[in-house]
Amino acid sequence: MAFKSILWTEDGTFSNEHNFFADLNLEQVINEITKGDQELKQLFYLPLKSSTSIAYRQKIFEDLENSKTLNSIMAFYTKIEKIDKQLQYLDKLYDYQREGVFIETVISYCNALIDLAADLSNAPLKSTGLADFRDFLKTYLESHEFTVLKINAEKIRSSISSIKFIITINGGRITVKKYNGENGYNNEIVSAFSKFGVREVNGTPEVRNNFNHIEANILKLLANIYINEFYTLKEFYKQNKNFIDQIIYKFYKEVRFYLFFIDYITPLKLGGLSFCLPQIDPNCEKVFGKEMFDFVLAKKLIKENKKIVTNDFYLDERIVVITGPNSGGKTTFARAFGQMHAFGRLGLPVPGRAASLCLCDHIFTHFEIVERVENLTGKFEDDLVRIRQIIDKSTEKSVLIINEMLSSTSIYDAKVIGKQILEIIKGKGAICVYVTFIDDLAKIKGVLSMVAQVDPNDPSIRTYKIVVQEASSKAYTDVLARKYGLSKEMVLRRLKA
Amino acid sequence: MKVSLLYINEKLPLNADDLIIDLGLNQVIETMAGNDKFIFDTCTKVLLTGVNDETEIAYRHDVLVDAINNPSIVEQMYQILNDASTKARNRLYFITKPHPIYLLYESISVLEIFIEVLGKIKTVVGDNSVYFKSEGFRSFFKIIFDEFNLQYITMVMNHINNLRFNNGITFRCEIGSGNKLVNYILLKPDSKKRLAFLRKREEYSYNLPAMDEGGAQILDDMRNAAVADTAEIIKMAADNALGFINDTKAQIAFYVGCINLHKKMKDLGEPTAIPRISKSSVKFKGLYDISLSLAIKGGTVKNSLEIEKPLVIVTGPNSGGKSTLLRSLGQAQLMLRAGMFVPAEYYEGPLLKTINTHFRRGESAKMEAGNFENELVHIKAAIENTAVHGLVLLNEPFSSTNAIEATELSRQIIDSLIEGGVHVVVVTHFYELAWEYIKDPNAVFLKAERKEDGTRTFRIVPGEPSFTSYGEEIFLKVFGDLKVHKAAD
């Protein structure tokens, strides 16, 4: 099949709400991945509708797991990026400088393509996307257009760089003439000052400033001495202004989606974390993840050289209720769950050693807004309104992440209302991760209970492990009591003594 | 062009402050320096670091003798070098951004100062060079008179003139990336005559318009680029020339310090001696505390002893001259290591590799938990810095704790030091400690001398510790008018 795009097949995308990006801290992640490039950023807001288009991208990521393949494409990208930038400012350059920069740009372009083709020729490519691109590239390099471009550019460049000449600067007067093999002065200086312990220096003879009008004037003077060389140079520029192939250019722009993402996750991988290409279940039935973690937190902890705790989940039920002590990693878990789904449906690798995810139509989040607590009744109502909107829009293929809702009411209310909301969501058939302090919510039939763990010997230490377990806040207080000598046995023993 | 009158180790030992305080070195170094801060710093370094090489010490002794015999010439040379050093420092490196042409001109002016120094020293030394016998001074004069002879200096001056570029800067050039001009290589500046000849080659010129300030800046950049390497080479030469000036100045500074101290001791009527290095035994006559002598203007008590054992235990009453002896032993060893004379009529002793002191000082003597801890930390550090064949001077160790602990701790420390081949001199008022060693073949005992009538001479003489408490005596002397019981009761 003729190569068209490294990103897209014919299938469409979900037109999607993306309110959840902020709650999942994904805006931050996406900004970092795309280095702020708007065009690239848009791609993250266009989730794919079909398993086929997801697979098209996943296969390319699989190919890029081969470090040779990755490095050659990365190298190609870096080179073309530089070329692209250089071409954009050609108009602003001086005469003869422009032509000089241009001819090098052409040579770099030719070499970048040749290198890439050579690198890819034996690469074990399995993806349709990259294999088709390789075929395209091969045909292009064999074309007459490309061959002529390359030969001419090199010939002209070599004639210019073989020019050697002499400049004399005396006051404000600059004189140029041909060089006739005179010796440099420094050798003589070095031997004359040998008793002073001097050595040869080959330091920084380059002028530090940018190309300037003086150099432009000097080149004009030289054009009188080296007439042919400079004429050919000018002609080459005039005739080859649009030398970059359109499909190559599009590939260069689109391939950033892969390269930038890999660039972002590499430090995490080096830190011992796993990423995988998840199975994507269009029916949203099989949902699990092994050794998953929160992107943002992981990035931060890696920088601080701290240990990152990973967690597993296997959704036997559609609804997971997470309980456990404060700062025990509940929210992080919920966030990571959402992040995996958001990235999985973009065809991207997700955190974890293995995963199967729901090809969800929507991701909804409801994270408590901590500020503005003056009006509790108002807040309670707002919370309910928002949750209602979410439930209305959700289907059996939606993913809901709900965090600490209903804290603005009494515990009794929170229990009763929370139970009812969970029953409604259950009825909708959506996948839901619900974070709460209320044990009772985890005891509803058809709900999977997961609990954030603490160190059994020291309850002040959180392990950040979230495991399937019966919700019981008493388990935590028991550990606390033992540590401070307040457990039942300890107190009784003391009373008897 | 390397002068080697002595080697100066810039890195002071970790216990430099302790040595200065415990051995009273400030007064000594101040006398050496007069009011010259530089001599002060240099002498501090040389005195505190010393060398572990007998040959090097003998070499310094020769130079020292020359200096003491020719004080005026040595002092004049120091003055010349000192002036030049100040002048060069004022000329040099006041630019913040790299600017090769300025760098080149500054470097040239330093080279000119250097050449001027050579001339002045030649004048001062003149025919007197025959009075200098030491290898150190002789090799220094060889550099001044032979290596930098007139012919060489004339040649150097010619290049310096070329580097002023009176006929412009000429360089070879190529066209590099983006058609930028690259690979500047400076060519030898041509004479006017040769320039005229060269003009026969096809050439094109461009005159910078007077208004083009940006262009002038660029021309300046190009000139700078053309001389960048050359400037670095000449800077290297200037750095080395300045290094020569500064090194020589520092080396001579030490001997000027020695001349000053020697004169002072002579004026005070105190003896000095070039020490001899023995294998291990210490033998001295008329050893005194040089710091004390400077403070009280001579007339110090002198000690004369022969010590053939690595462990010296000094006991006796307070204010009996124990600490003074300890200090004078430390001073003599430091000055010996530095290649100086020592404060004695005669002195021979081993060349010990390190000197560490642990002296009881004011506050830290109080019995408090914190002080005890501090002492432990300090003594730990002192021992960590001690090498085999080092010297450790202990003055009332562990007075911050009780006698039992102090004795036990001191004994463990001393035993391990002696076993490790370290020389130890310990002054203690814990007789228990002294008695631990009474039968030890490695130990020798000294005590503060008393005449038959009980008066103190402040001299230290061989003698085993006695249990008689002199403290009681002093107590009685002071409090005797009150009705008190004798401690013995």
Short mmCIF file of N, CA, C and O in Angstrom, two decimals, chain A residues 51 54-55 58 61-62 275-281 286 288-289 340-341 343-358:
data_model
loop_
_atom_site.label_atom_id
_atom_site.label_comp_id
_atom_site.label_asym_id
_atom_site.label_seq_id
_atom_site.Cartn_x
_atom_site.Cartn_y
_atom_site.Cartn_z
N SER A 51 -10.22 -0.27 16.94
CA SER A 51 -9.07 -1.07 17.36
C SER A 51 -8.02 -1.12 16.26
O SER A 51 -6.83 -1.23 16.53
N ILE A 54 -5.86 1.94 16.43
CA ILE A 54 -5.02 1.83 17.62
C ILE A 54 -3.87 0.86 17.34
O ILE A 54 -2.71 1.14 17.62
N ALA A 55 -4.21 -0.26 16.71
CA ALA A 55 -3.20 -1.28 16.40
C ALA A 55 -2.15 -0.72 15.44
O ALA A 55 -0.96 -1.04 15.55
N GLN A 58 0.14 1.10 17.63
CA GLN A 58 0.82 0.19 18.57
C GLN A 58 1.93 -0.60 17.87
O GLN A 58 3.00 -0.81 18.43
N PHE A 61 4.94 1.51 17.54
CA PHE A 61 5.65 1.55 18.82
C PHE A 61 6.43 0.25 19.04
O PHE A 61 7.55 0.28 19.56
N GLU A 62 5.83 -0.86 18.65
CA GLU A 62 6.53 -2.14 18.80
C GLU A 62 7.82 -2.14 18.00
O GLU A 62 8.86 -2.55 18.49
N PHE A 275 6.55 -0.13 30.84
CA PHE A 275 5.47 0.35 29.98
C PHE A 275 5.07 -0.80 29.07
O PHE A 275 5.91 -1.63 28.71
N CYS A 276 3.79 -0.85 28.71
CA CYS A 276 3.37 -1.93 27.81
C CYS A 276 2.35 -1.39 26.82
O CYS A 276 1.76 -0.34 27.02
N LEU A 277 2.21 -2.15 25.73
CA LEU A 277 1.15 -1.82 24.78
C LEU A 277 -0.05 -2.66 25.20
O LEU A 277 -0.02 -3.88 25.13
N PRO A 278 -1.10 -2.02 25.67
CA PRO A 278 -2.20 -2.77 26.26
C PRO A 278 -3.09 -3.44 25.19
O PRO A 278 -3.15 -2.97 24.05
N GLN A 279 -3.74 -4.51 25.63
CA GLN A 279 -4.84 -5.00 24.79
C GLN A 279 -5.96 -4.00 24.95
O GLN A 279 -6.18 -3.48 26.04
N ILE A 280 -6.65 -3.75 23.86
CA ILE A 280 -7.76 -2.81 23.95
C ILE A 280 -9.04 -3.57 23.66
O ILE A 280 -9.23 -4.08 22.56
N ASP A 281 -9.89 -3.65 24.67
CA ASP A 281 -11.12 -4.43 24.52
C ASP A 281 -12.26 -3.51 24.09
O ASP A 281 -12.73 -2.68 24.86
N LYS A 286 -12.76 -6.92 29.61
CA LYS A 286 -11.57 -7.40 30.30
C LYS A 286 -10.70 -6.20 30.67
O LYS A 286 -10.12 -5.54 29.81
N PHE A 288 -7.65 -5.05 33.22
CA PHE A 288 -6.67 -5.29 34.29
C PHE A 288 -5.37 -4.54 33.98
O PHE A 288 -5.13 -4.11 32.85
N GLY A 289 -4.56 -4.37 35.02
CA GLY A 289 -3.25 -3.74 34.82
C GLY A 289 -2.28 -4.30 35.84
O GLY A 289 -2.67 -4.59 36.97
N MET A 340 -4.11 5.57 32.21
CA MET A 340 -3.92 4.42 31.34
C MET A 340 -4.98 4.37 30.25
O MET A 340 -4.70 4.11 29.09
N HIS A 341 -6.22 4.63 30.67
CA HIS A 341 -7.29 4.58 29.67
C HIS A 341 -7.18 5.70 28.66
O HIS A 341 -7.42 5.52 27.48
N PHE A 343 -4.49 7.21 27.60
CA PHE A 343 -3.40 6.99 26.65
C PHE A 343 -3.56 5.73 25.82
O PHE A 343 -3.16 5.68 24.66
N GLY A 344 -4.19 4.73 26.44
CA GLY A 344 -4.39 3.47 25.72
C GLY A 344 -5.17 3.67 24.44
O GLY A 344 -4.83 3.12 23.40
N ARG A 345 -6.18 4.51 24.49
CA ARG A 345 -7.02 4.69 23.29
C ARG A 345 -6.41 5.67 22.29
O ARG A 345 -7.03 6.00 21.29
N LEU A 346 -5.22 6.16 22.60
CA LEU A 346 -4.48 6.97 21.60
C LEU A 346 -3.46 6.10 20.87
O LEU A 346 -2.71 6.57 20.03
N GLY A 347 -3.43 4.82 21.26
CA GLY A 347 -2.45 3.92 20.64
C GLY A 347 -1.08 4.03 21.29
O GLY A 347 -0.08 3.59 20.72
N LEU A 348 -1.02 4.62 22.47
CA LEU A 348 0.26 4.83 23.15
C LEU A 348 0.54 3.70 24.15
O LEU A 348 -0.39 3.05 24.62
N PRO A 349 1.81 3.48 24.47
CA PRO A 349 2.13 2.57 25.56
C PRO A 349 1.61 3.15 26.88
O PRO A 349 1.52 4.36 27.03
N VAL A 350 1.26 2.28 27.81
CA VAL A 350 0.75 2.75 29.10
C VAL A 350 1.63 2.20 30.22
O VAL A 350 2.32 1.20 30.05
N PRO A 351 1.60 2.87 31.39
CA PRO A 351 2.40 2.38 32.52
C PRO A 351 1.94 0.98 32.93
O PRO A 351 0.74 0.71 32.97
N GLY A 352 2.90 0.12 33.18
CA GLY A 352 2.56 -1.23 33.63
C GLY A 352 3.26 -2.30 32.83
O GLY A 352 3.76 -2.05 31.73
N ARG A 353 3.32 -3.50 33.42
CA ARG A 353 4.01 -4.61 32.76
C ARG A 353 3.08 -5.28 31.74
O ARG A 353 3.53 -5.77 30.72
N ALA A 354 1.79 -5.26 32.06
CA ALA A 354 0.80 -5.81 31.14
C ALA A 354 -0.53 -5.15 31.47
O ALA A 354 -0.76 -4.78 32.61
N ALA A 355 -1.38 -5.03 30.45
CA ALA A 355 -2.67 -4.41 30.72
C ALA A 355 -3.69 -4.76 29.64
O ALA A 355 -3.34 -5.03 28.50
N SER A 356 -4.91 -4.78 30.06
CA SER A 356 -6.01 -4.86 29.11
C SER A 356 -6.97 -3.75 29.51
O SER A 356 -7.33 -3.60 30.68
N LEU A 357 -7.36 -2.94 28.52
CA LEU A 357 -8.13 -1.75 28.87
C LEU A 357 -9.39 -1.68 28.03
O LEU A 357 -9.52 -2.31 26.98
N CYS A 358 -10.28 -0.86 28.53
CA CYS A 358 -11.55 -0.65 27.86
C CYS A 358 -11.38 0.41 26.77
O CYS A 358 -10.81 1.47 27.03
#
